[in-house]
PDB file of C-alpha atoms in Angstrom:
ATOM      1  CA  MET K 177      60.552  35.869 -57.809  1.00 84.00           C
ATOM      2  CA  ILE K 178      59.014  34.669 -54.727  1.00 87.00           C
ATOM      3  CA  ALA K 179      55.816  36.516 -54.270  1.00 87.00           C
ATOM      4  CA  GLY K 180      55.536  38.652 -57.585  1.00 86.00           C
ATOM      5  CA  LYS K 181      56.177  41.812 -55.930  1.00 80.00           C
ATOM      6  CA  THR K 182      58.091  44.643 -56.994  1.00 75.00           C
ATOM      7  CA  TYR K 183      59.453  47.189 -54.472  1.00 64.00           C
ATOM      8  CA  GLY K 184      60.604  50.205 -55.656  1.00 53.00           C
ATOM      9  CA  ARG K 185      60.773  53.900 -54.511  1.00 49.00           C
ATOM     10  CA  VAL K 186      58.562  55.728 -57.103  1.00 46.00           C
ATOM     11  CA  GLU K 187      56.157  57.283 -54.776  1.00 45.00           C
ATOM     12  CA  LYS K 188      56.358  58.113 -51.356  1.00 48.00           C
ATOM     13  CA  GLY K 189      54.322  56.459 -48.892  1.00 47.00           C
ATOM     14  CA  GLY K 190      53.710  53.366 -51.078  1.00 52.00           C
ATOM     15  CA  ASN K 191      55.651  50.343 -51.993  1.00 66.00           C
ATOM     16  CA  GLU K 192      58.917  52.208 -50.308  1.00 72.00           C
ATOM     17  CA  GLU K 193      57.547  52.609 -46.924  1.00 76.00           C
ATOM     18  CA  GLU K 194      56.243  48.566 -46.996  1.00 77.00           C
ATOM     19  CA  ALA K 195      59.514  47.352 -48.231  1.00 79.00           C
ATOM     20  CA  GLU K 196      61.456  49.443 -45.541  1.00 81.00           C
ATOM     21  CA  ARG K 197      58.946  47.877 -42.916  1.00 84.00           C
ATOM     22  CA  PHE K 198      59.617  44.462 -44.275  1.00 83.00           C
ATOM     23  CA  LYS K 199      63.360  44.871 -44.542  1.00 81.00           C
ATOM     24  CA  LYS K 200      63.326  45.711 -40.655  1.00 84.00           C
ATOM     25  CA  ALA K 201      61.257  42.765 -39.740  1.00 86.00           C
ATOM     26  CA  LEU K 202      63.293  40.582 -41.623  1.00 81.00           C
ATOM     27  CA  LYS K 203      66.586  42.116 -39.981  1.00 80.00           C
ATOM     28  CA  ASP K 204      64.576  41.734 -36.478  1.00 82.00           C
ATOM     29  CA  PHE K 205      63.617  38.176 -37.350  1.00 80.00           C
ATOM     30  CA  MET K 206      67.444  37.264 -38.082  1.00 75.00           C
ATOM     31  CA  SER K 207      68.766  39.034 -34.838  1.00 73.00           C
ATOM     32  CA  ILE K 208      70.035  37.290 -31.801  1.00 64.00           C
ATOM     33  CA  GLY K 209      68.748  37.748 -28.487  1.00 66.00           C
ATOM     34  CA  PHE K 210      70.009  35.800 -25.231  1.00 69.00           C
ATOM     35  CA  VAL K 211      66.932  34.246 -23.125  1.00 76.00           C
ATOM     36  CA  LEU K 212      67.616  33.203 -19.826  1.00 76.00           C
ATOM     37  CA  TRP K 213      65.572  30.135 -20.352  1.00 75.00           C
ATOM     38  CA  ASP K 214      67.845  28.642 -23.156  1.00 72.00           C
ATOM     39  CA  ALA K 215      70.739  28.800 -20.812  1.00 71.00           C
ATOM     40  CA  PHE K 216      69.210  28.141 -17.540  1.00 76.00           C
ATOM     41  CA  PRO K 217      65.952  26.075 -17.761  1.00 73.00           C
ATOM     42  CA  ILE K 218      64.316  27.147 -14.671  1.00 78.00           C
ATOM     43  CA  PRO K 219      60.520  27.265 -14.838  1.00 80.00           C
ATOM     44  CA  LEU K 220      60.412  30.871 -13.446  1.00 80.00           C
ATOM     45  CA  PHE K 221      62.550  32.035 -16.537  1.00 77.00           C
ATOM     46  CA  LYS K 222      60.217  30.182 -18.943  1.00 76.00           C
ATOM     47  CA  TRP K 223      57.139  31.833 -17.822  1.00 80.00           C
ATOM     48  CA  ILE K 224      58.431  35.465 -17.202  1.00 82.00           C
ATOM     49  CA  ASP K 225      59.695  37.486 -19.995  1.00 82.00           C
ATOM     50  CA  PHE K 226      62.382  39.422 -17.993  1.00 78.00           C
ATOM     51  CA  GLN K 227      64.292  40.755 -20.894  1.00 80.00           C
ATOM     52  CA  GLY K 228      61.461  41.310 -23.226  1.00 84.00           C
ATOM     53  CA  HIS K 229      62.987  39.197 -26.031  1.00 82.00           C
ATOM     54  CA  VAL K 230      59.934  36.768 -26.232  1.00 82.00           C
ATOM     55  CA  LYS K 231      57.408  39.672 -26.778  1.00 87.00           C
ATOM     56  CA  PHE K 232      59.920  40.884 -29.300  1.00 87.00           C
ATOM     57  CA  MET K 233      59.993  37.932 -31.085  1.00 86.00           C
ATOM     58  CA  ASN K 234      56.199  37.163 -31.016  1.00 89.00           C
ATOM     59  CA  ARG K 235      55.442  40.698 -32.228  1.00 91.00           C
ATOM     60  CA  THR K 236      58.241  40.542 -35.204  1.00 90.00           C
ATOM     61  CA  PHE K 237      56.949  37.007 -36.177  1.00 90.00           C
ATOM     62  CA  LYS K 238      53.247  38.179 -36.079  1.00 92.00           C
ATOM     63  CA  TYR K 239      53.991  40.974 -38.560  1.00 92.00           C
ATOM     64  CA  ILE K 240      55.763  38.980 -40.954  1.00 91.00           C
ATOM     65  CA  ASP K 241      53.403  35.992 -40.785  1.00 93.00           C
ATOM     66  CA  CYS K 242      50.665  38.632 -41.646  1.00 92.00           C
ATOM     67  CA  VAL K 243      52.556  39.981 -44.565  1.00 90.00           C
ATOM     68  CA  LEU K 244      53.248  36.358 -45.814  1.00 92.00           C
ATOM     69  CA  GLN K 245      49.805  35.447 -45.315  1.00 94.00           C
ATOM     70  CA  SER K 246      48.307  38.478 -47.369  1.00 92.00           C
ATOM     71  CA  TRP K 247      50.217  37.317 -50.449  1.00 91.00           C
ATOM     72  CA  LEU K 248      49.399  33.893 -50.042  1.00 94.00           C
ATOM     73  CA  ASP K 249      45.623  35.213 -49.886  1.00 94.00           C
ATOM     74  CA  GLU K 250      46.221  37.082 -53.181  1.00 92.00           C
ATOM     75  CA  HIS K 251      47.612  34.164 -54.992  1.00 92.00           C
ATOM     76  CA  VAL K 252      44.835  31.839 -53.801  1.00 90.00           C
ATOM     77  CA  MET K 253      42.168  34.526 -54.969  1.00 91.00           C
ATOM     78  CA  LYS K 254      43.936  34.870 -58.310  1.00 88.00           C
ATOM     79  CA  ARG K 255      43.916  30.959 -58.958  1.00 85.00           C
ATOM     80  CA  GLU K 256      40.090  30.981 -57.969  1.00 85.00           C
ATOM     81  CA  ARG K 257      39.374  33.468 -61.022  1.00 84.00           C
ATOM     82  CA  VAL K 258      37.688  31.984 -64.030  1.00 75.00           C
ATOM     83  CA  ASP K 259      40.118  33.304 -66.427  1.00 79.00           C
ATOM     84  CA  PHE K 260      42.870  31.716 -64.542  1.00 80.00           C
ATOM     85  CA  VAL K 261      44.642  28.935 -66.556  1.00 79.00           C
ATOM     86  CA  ASP K 262      46.778  26.047 -64.900  1.00 76.00           C
ATOM     87  CA  GLY K 263      50.275  26.496 -66.114  1.00 77.00           C
ATOM     88  CA  ASN K 264      50.652  29.936 -65.659  1.00 77.00           C
ATOM     89  CA  GLU K 265      52.244  30.162 -62.868  1.00 78.00           C
ATOM     90  CA  GLU K 266      54.242  33.290 -62.347  1.00 84.00           C
ATOM     91  CA  ASP K 267      56.417  33.147 -59.152  1.00 89.00           C
ATOM     92  CA  PHE K 268      57.265  30.628 -56.309  1.00 89.00           C
ATOM     93  CA  ILE K 269      54.322  30.713 -54.191  1.00 92.00           C
ATOM     94  CA  ASP K 270      52.177  30.017 -57.442  1.00 91.00           C
ATOM     95  CA  VAL K 271      54.281  27.004 -58.045  1.00 90.00           C
ATOM     96  CA  MET K 272      53.861  25.989 -54.444  1.00 89.00           C
ATOM     97  CA  LEU K 273      50.113  26.248 -55.025  1.00 89.00           C
ATOM     98  CA  SER K 274      49.957  24.173 -58.189  1.00 87.00           C
ATOM     99  CA  MET K 275      51.997  21.394 -56.593  1.00 86.00           C
ATOM    100  CA  MET K 276      50.267  21.289 -53.232  1.00 82.00           C
ATOM    101  CA  SER K 277      46.536  20.399 -52.741  1.00 74.00           C
ATOM    102  CA  ASN K 278      44.558  21.647 -49.509  1.00 70.00           C
ATOM    103  CA  GLU K 279      45.000  17.716 -48.537  1.00 67.00           C
ATOM    104  CA  ASP K 280      48.571  17.654 -48.705  1.00 61.00           C
ATOM    105  CA  PHE K 281      50.428  17.722 -45.216  1.00 64.00           C
ATOM    106  CA  VAL K 282      53.958  18.004 -44.806  1.00 58.00           C
ATOM    107  CA  ASP K 283      54.900  16.446 -41.256  1.00 66.00           C
ATOM    108  CA  GLY K 284      51.502  17.381 -39.687  1.00 72.00           C
ATOM    109  CA  TYR K 285      51.812  21.166 -41.138  1.00 78.00           C
ATOM    110  CA  SER K 286      49.059  22.501 -43.446  1.00 85.00           C
ATOM    111  CA  ARG K 287      49.589  23.737 -46.840  1.00 86.00           C
ATOM    112  CA  LYS K 288      49.516  27.495 -45.899  1.00 88.00           C
ATOM    113  CA  THR K 289      51.957  26.947 -43.330  1.00 90.00           C
ATOM    114  CA  THR K 290      54.415  24.896 -45.428  1.00 89.00           C
ATOM    115  CA  ILE K 291      54.420  27.545 -48.109  1.00 91.00           C
ATOM    116  CA  LYS K 292      54.881  30.527 -45.899  1.00 92.00           C
ATOM    117  CA  ALA K 293      57.408  28.789 -43.997  1.00 88.00           C
ATOM    118  CA  THR K 294      59.463  28.118 -47.289  1.00 87.00           C
ATOM    119  CA  ALA K 295      58.996  31.457 -48.727  1.00 88.00           C
ATOM    120  CA  LEU K 296      60.368  33.035 -45.625  1.00 86.00           C
ATOM    121  CA  VAL K 297      63.503  30.834 -45.596  1.00 80.00           C
ATOM    122  CA  LEU K 298      64.068  32.072 -49.214  1.00 81.00           C
ATOM    123  CA  PHE K 299      63.531  35.520 -48.319  1.00 78.00           C
ATOM    124  CA  ASN K 300      65.945  35.606 -45.260  1.00 70.00           C
ATOM    125  CA  THR K 301      68.254  33.605 -47.569  1.00 63.00           C
ATOM    126  CA  GLU K 302      67.964  36.633 -50.329  1.00 58.00           C
ATOM    127  CA  TYR K 303      68.239  39.177 -47.581  1.00 51.00           C
ATOM    128  CA  GLY K 304      71.766  37.674 -46.462  1.00 48.00           C
ATOM    129  CA  VAL K 305      73.288  37.501 -49.939  1.00 45.00           C
ATOM    130  CA  GLY K 306      71.795  40.305 -51.742  1.00 55.00           C
ATOM    131  CA  CYS K 307      70.881  44.122 -51.825  1.00 39.00           C
ATOM    132  CA  PHE K 308      67.798  45.023 -50.034  1.00 35.00           C
ATOM    133  CA  GLY K 309      66.402  48.612 -50.079  1.00 35.00           C
ATOM    134  CA  ARG K 310      69.330  50.955 -49.485  1.00 36.00           C
ATOM    135  CA  ASP K 311      71.157  48.377 -47.430  1.00 38.00           C
ATOM    136  CA  CYS K 312      73.587  46.268 -49.309  1.00 37.00           C
ATOM    137  CA  TYR K 313      75.487  43.383 -47.637  1.00 35.00           C
ATOM    138  CA  SER K 314      78.157  40.961 -48.558  1.00 47.00           C
ATOM    139  CA  LEU K 315      77.664  37.246 -49.076  1.00 44.00           C
ATOM    140  CA  LYS K 316      76.153  35.489 -45.964  1.00 53.00           C
ATOM    141  CA  LEU K 317      77.859  33.519 -43.514  1.00 62.00           C
ATOM    142  CA  ALA K 318      75.930  31.757 -40.999  1.00 68.00           C
ATOM    143  CA  PRO K 319      77.434  30.973 -37.757  1.00 75.00           C
ATOM    144  CA  LEU K 320      74.761  28.530 -36.690  1.00 77.00           C
ATOM    145  CA  LEU K 321      72.430  26.243 -38.673  1.00 80.00           C
ATOM    146  CA  ALA K 322      68.610  25.958 -38.112  1.00 75.00           C
ATOM    147  CA  PRO K 323      68.311  24.129 -34.641  1.00 77.00           C
ATOM    148  CA  HIS K 324      67.616  20.595 -34.664  1.00 79.00           C
ATOM    149  CA  GLU K 325      65.385  18.687 -32.156  1.00 82.00           C
ATOM    150  CA  SER K 326      66.425  14.898 -31.296  1.00 86.00           C
ATOM    151  CA  VAL K 327      63.059  12.977 -31.590  1.00 89.00           C
ATOM    152  CA  GLU K 328      64.846  10.083 -29.327  1.00 92.00           C
ATOM    153  CA  ASP K 329      67.964   9.352 -27.363  1.00 93.00           C
ATOM    154  CA  CYS K 330      71.098   9.428 -29.248  1.00 90.00           C
ATOM    155  CA  ILE K 331      74.791   9.512 -29.323  1.00 90.00           C
ATOM    156  CA  VAL K 332      76.852  12.354 -31.109  1.00 82.00           C
ATOM    157  CA  GLN K 333      80.572  12.061 -31.167  1.00 84.00           C
ATOM    158  CA  GLY K 334      80.341  10.191 -27.934  1.00 90.00           C
ATOM    159  CA  TYR K 335      77.738  12.732 -26.340  1.00 89.00           C
ATOM    160  CA  HIS K 336      74.565  11.477 -25.082  1.00 92.00           C
ATOM    161  CA  ILE K 337      71.898  13.532 -26.490  1.00 89.00           C
ATOM    162  CA  PRO K 338      68.558  13.105 -24.697  1.00 90.00           C
ATOM    163  CA  LYS K 339      65.207  13.117 -26.148  1.00 89.00           C
ATOM    164  CA  GLY K 340      63.747  16.663 -26.813  1.00 85.00           C
ATOM    165  CA  THR K 341      67.233  18.426 -26.781  1.00 86.00           C
ATOM    166  CA  ARG K 342      67.519  21.033 -29.252  1.00 80.00           C
ATOM    167  CA  LEU K 343      71.081  20.821 -31.120  1.00 81.00           C
ATOM    168  CA  TRP K 344      72.839  23.804 -32.591  1.00 80.00           C
ATOM    169  CA  VAL K 345      75.330  23.188 -35.395  1.00 84.00           C
ATOM    170  CA  ASN K 346      78.294  25.452 -35.167  1.00 85.00           C
ATOM    171  CA  THR K 347      79.350  25.986 -38.673  1.00 85.00           C
ATOM    172  CA  MET K 348      81.531  28.751 -37.922  1.00 84.00           C
ATOM    173  CA  LYS K 349      83.574  26.371 -36.276  1.00 87.00           C
ATOM    174  CA  LEU K 350      83.421  23.870 -38.975  1.00 86.00           C
ATOM    175  CA  HIS K 351      84.476  26.096 -41.737  1.00 86.00           C
ATOM    176  CA  ARG K 352      87.236  27.716 -39.664  1.00 87.00           C
ATOM    177  CA  ASP K 353      88.973  24.004 -38.606  1.00 88.00           C
ATOM    178  CA  LEU K 354      92.534  24.293 -39.265  1.00 90.00           C
ATOM    179  CA  LYS K 355      92.558  20.468 -39.713  1.00 88.00           C
ATOM    180  CA  ILE K 356      91.099  21.019 -43.134  1.00 85.00           C
ATOM    181  CA  TRP K 357      91.628  24.372 -43.924  1.00 86.00           C
ATOM    182  CA  SER K 358      94.679  26.328 -44.113  1.00 86.00           C
ATOM    183  CA  ASN K 359      94.255  30.171 -43.115  1.00 87.00           C
ATOM    184  CA  PRO K 360      90.661  29.676 -42.600  1.00 86.00           C
ATOM    185  CA  ASP K 361      90.196  33.697 -41.811  1.00 82.00           C
ATOM    186  CA  THR K 362      91.573  34.763 -45.153  1.00 84.00           C
ATOM    187  CA  PHE K 363      89.442  35.531 -47.959  1.00 79.00           C
ATOM    188  CA  ASP K 364      90.911  33.135 -50.625  1.00 82.00           C
ATOM    189  CA  PRO K 365      88.202  31.743 -53.069  1.00 79.00           C
ATOM    190  CA  GLU K 366      90.954  30.652 -55.292  1.00 82.00           C
ATOM    191  CA  ARG K 367      91.478  27.738 -52.767  1.00 81.00           C
ATOM    192  CA  PHE K 368      88.364  26.323 -54.268  1.00 79.00           C
ATOM    193  CA  LEU K 369      90.247  25.730 -57.619  1.00 78.00           C
ATOM    194  CA  THR K 370      92.923  23.585 -55.982  1.00 74.00           C
ATOM    195  CA  SER K 371      92.644  21.403 -53.200  1.00 63.00           C
ATOM    196  CA  GLN K 372      89.130  21.929 -52.206  1.00 60.00           C
ATOM    197  CA  ALA K 373      87.828  21.923 -55.635  1.00 55.00           C
ATOM    198  CA  GLY K 374      86.090  18.581 -55.296  1.00 70.00           C
ATOM    199  CA  VAL K 375      84.224  19.671 -52.336  1.00 76.00           C
ATOM    200  CA  ASP K 376      80.317  19.425 -52.360  1.00 79.00           C
ATOM    201  CA  VAL K 377      78.131  22.323 -51.132  1.00 83.00           C
ATOM    202  CA  ARG K 378      74.841  20.436 -50.782  1.00 84.00           C
ATOM    203  CA  GLY K 379      75.807  19.150 -47.350  1.00 84.00           C
ATOM    204  CA  HIS K 380      77.372  15.754 -48.309  1.00 84.00           C
ATOM    205  CA  GLN K 381      80.707  16.825 -46.954  1.00 83.00           C
ATOM    206  CA  TYR K 382      80.551  18.144 -43.390  1.00 83.00           C
ATOM    207  CA  GLU K 383      83.750  20.407 -43.665  1.00 83.00           C
ATOM    208  CA  PHE K 384      82.037  22.803 -45.933  1.00 85.00           C
ATOM    209  CA  ILE K 385      77.995  23.078 -45.492  1.00 86.00           C
ATOM    210  CA  PRO K 386      77.199  26.777 -46.317  1.00 83.00           C
ATOM    211  CA  PHE K 387      73.455  25.531 -47.056  1.00 85.00           C
ATOM    212  CA  GLY K 388      73.181  23.091 -44.148  1.00 85.00           C
ATOM    213  CA  SER K 389      72.433  19.455 -44.631  1.00 85.00           C
ATOM    214  CA  GLY K 390      69.549  16.905 -44.640  1.00 83.00           C
ATOM    215  CA  ARG K 391      65.929  17.720 -44.493  1.00 78.00           C
ATOM    216  CA  ARG K 392      66.645  21.161 -42.965  1.00 77.00           C
ATOM    217  CA  SER K 393      68.724  22.229 -45.579  1.00 82.00           C
ATOM    218  CA  CYS K 394      68.310  25.438 -47.276  1.00 81.00           C
ATOM    219  CA  PRO K 395      65.335  25.292 -50.119  1.00 79.00           C
ATOM    220  CA  GLY K 396      67.205  27.880 -52.027  1.00 78.00           C
ATOM    221  CA  ILE K 397      70.194  25.826 -52.915  1.00 83.00           C
ATOM    222  CA  THR K 398      69.541  25.324 -56.531  1.00 81.00           C
ATOM    223  CA  TYR K 399      68.515  28.784 -56.821  1.00 78.00           C
ATOM    224  CA  ALA K 400      71.629  30.099 -55.262  1.00 79.00           C
ATOM    225  CA  THR K 401      74.312  27.631 -57.239  1.00 81.00           C
ATOM    226  CA  GLN K 402      72.526  28.706 -60.463  1.00 82.00           C
ATOM    227  CA  VAL K 403      71.456  32.200 -60.388  1.00 82.00           C
ATOM    228  CA  THR K 404      73.945  33.889 -58.037  1.00 79.00           C
ATOM    229  CA  HIS K 405      77.209  33.392 -59.946  1.00 81.00           C
ATOM    230  CA  LEU K 406      75.496  34.804 -63.093  1.00 85.00           C
ATOM    231  CA  ALA K 407      74.037  37.651 -61.460  1.00 84.00           C
ATOM    232  CA  ILE K 408      77.710  38.851 -59.930  1.00 85.00           C
ATOM    233  CA  ALA K 409      79.262  37.853 -63.523  1.00 87.00           C
ATOM    234  CA  HIS K 410      76.650  40.601 -64.919  1.00 86.00           C
ATOM    235  CA  LEU K 411      77.555  42.993 -62.531  1.00 88.00           C
ATOM    236  CA  LEU K 412      81.333  42.793 -62.853  1.00 88.00           C
ATOM    237  CA  GLN K 413      80.936  42.833 -66.479  1.00 88.00           C
ATOM    238  CA  GLY K 414      78.743  45.745 -66.837  1.00 89.00           C
ATOM    239  CA  PHE K 415      79.939  48.155 -64.008  1.00 91.00           C
ATOM    240  CA  ASP K 416      82.957  49.358 -62.295  1.00 92.00           C
ATOM    241  CA  PHE K 417      82.791  49.536 -58.507  1.00 90.00           C
ATOM    242  CA  SER K 418      84.757  51.783 -55.963  1.00 90.00           C
ATOM    243  CA  THR K 419      84.248  53.135 -52.704  1.00 89.00           C
ATOM    244  CA  PRO K 420      83.997  56.664 -51.482  1.00 86.00           C
ATOM    245  CA  SER K 421      87.544  58.340 -51.480  1.00 85.00           C
ATOM    246  CA  ASP K 422      88.729  54.725 -52.387  1.00 85.00           C
ATOM    247  CA  GLU K 423      88.712  53.586 -48.735  1.00 85.00           C
ATOM    248  CA  PRO K 424      89.154  49.870 -48.199  1.00 85.00           C
ATOM    249  CA  LEU K 425      85.673  48.077 -47.362  1.00 81.00           C
ATOM    250  CA  ASP K 426      84.533  48.023 -43.643  1.00 81.00           C
ATOM    251  CA  MET K 427      84.374  44.223 -42.924  1.00 78.00           C
ATOM    252  CA  LYS K 428      83.440  44.376 -39.293  1.00 82.00           C
ATOM    253  CA  GLU K 429      80.637  41.521 -38.656  1.00 77.00           C
ATOM    254  CA  GLY K 430      77.182  42.181 -37.052  1.00 74.00           C
ATOM    255  CA  LEU K 431      75.463  39.944 -35.082  1.00 71.00           C
ATOM    256  CA  GLY K 432      72.701  37.724 -36.238  1.00 69.00           C
ATOM    257  CA  VAL K 433      71.719  34.139 -37.247  1.00 67.00           C
ATOM    258  CA  THR K 434      73.268  35.262 -40.374  1.00 68.00           C
ATOM    259  CA  MET K 435      76.540  37.393 -40.131  1.00 68.00           C
ATOM    260  CA  ARG K 436      75.985  40.486 -41.853  1.00 72.00           C
ATOM    261  CA  LYS K 437      78.133  43.601 -41.986  1.00 77.00           C
ATOM    262  CA  ALA K 438      77.892  45.621 -39.403  1.00 80.00           C
ATOM    263  CA  ASP K 439      77.896  48.538 -41.575  1.00 82.00           C
ATOM    264  CA  PRO K 440      76.266  48.650 -44.968  1.00 80.00           C
ATOM    265  CA  ILE K 441      78.530  48.768 -48.110  1.00 81.00           C
ATOM    266  CA  GLU K 442      78.808  52.445 -49.722  1.00 84.00           C
ATOM    267  CA  VAL K 443      79.991  51.986 -53.093  1.00 86.00           C
ATOM    268  CA  PHE K 444      79.807  54.135 -56.328  1.00 89.00           C
ATOM    269  CA  ILE K 445      78.481  51.993 -59.492  1.00 90.00           C
ATOM    270  CA  THR K 446      79.602  53.409 -62.662  1.00 91.00           C
ATOM    271  CA  PRO K 447      78.581  52.013 -66.242  1.00 91.00           C
ATOM    272  CA  ARG K 448      81.576  50.809 -67.996  1.00 88.00           C
ATOM    273  CA  LEU K 449      79.756  49.821 -71.427  1.00 84.00           C
ATOM    274  CA  PRO K 450      77.946  52.170 -74.003  1.00 85.00           C
ATOM    275  CA  SER K 451      74.474  52.968 -72.592  1.00 84.00           C
ATOM    276  CA  VAL K 452      72.799  51.150 -75.571  1.00 84.00           C
ATOM    277  CA  LEU K 453      73.828  47.573 -74.281  1.00 80.00           C
ATOM    278  CA  TYR K 454      72.250  48.159 -70.855  1.00 78.00           C
ATOM    279  CA  LYS K 455      68.793  47.859 -72.997  1.00 75.00           C
ATOM    280  CA  PHE K 456      69.037  44.457 -73.604  1.00 64.00           C
TER     281      PHE K 456
END
């Protein structure tokens, strides 16, 4: 949907290995590393990478950027062919290219940077809520939103925030506020059918902001709210799910910008409808 790519495991050494490398890069991208400069802004810590985290992050980002750039180049070349017809956009990158010209700039960033950054956000969102390769994860829960940098001095809840300060929003705390949510650590989706039924998920009510808020909110909001529940409904309708030996799910949380499960889910998926119905 995003890049017009299909990753399967049909042939060894082909798409499977590429998918595995990209999956690992996304996982590394979403990992959390404690950099001394973040906590102790001493010039020595900024220029000397004692722990190797900065080198690791740069290497990971360089690989992901190369993949995204190659996909973007393929789409640009496709649009330059004489047989290409405007309006035949096949995926998200196609649509972005058709909407933005080379002269368009968003906050000083070029068209290619804007497209690659937006695609990366969507990939990381999909990696958090769906299945990628052999590792499946539960619905995403982000403990922190993307950092916001204040462009001028401001006051937030009585605290003076100097210009240039990076502010991290602790959504884990917001979503577990006992003043708003009863039994916040209990998995209780039915709560949204009662007292919280009118809560808006698009960032207008700060007690529940799974997609963030404002200009830095997740660009995949519409996709998630329109497609995810349909995909889950189709899976539940068409298949029965069980765990090996019927043991309960291991819900231990792993570390990362999005809180994936510490261990992949292992399930058996069994068709529950006549085989002919799965052809449609």
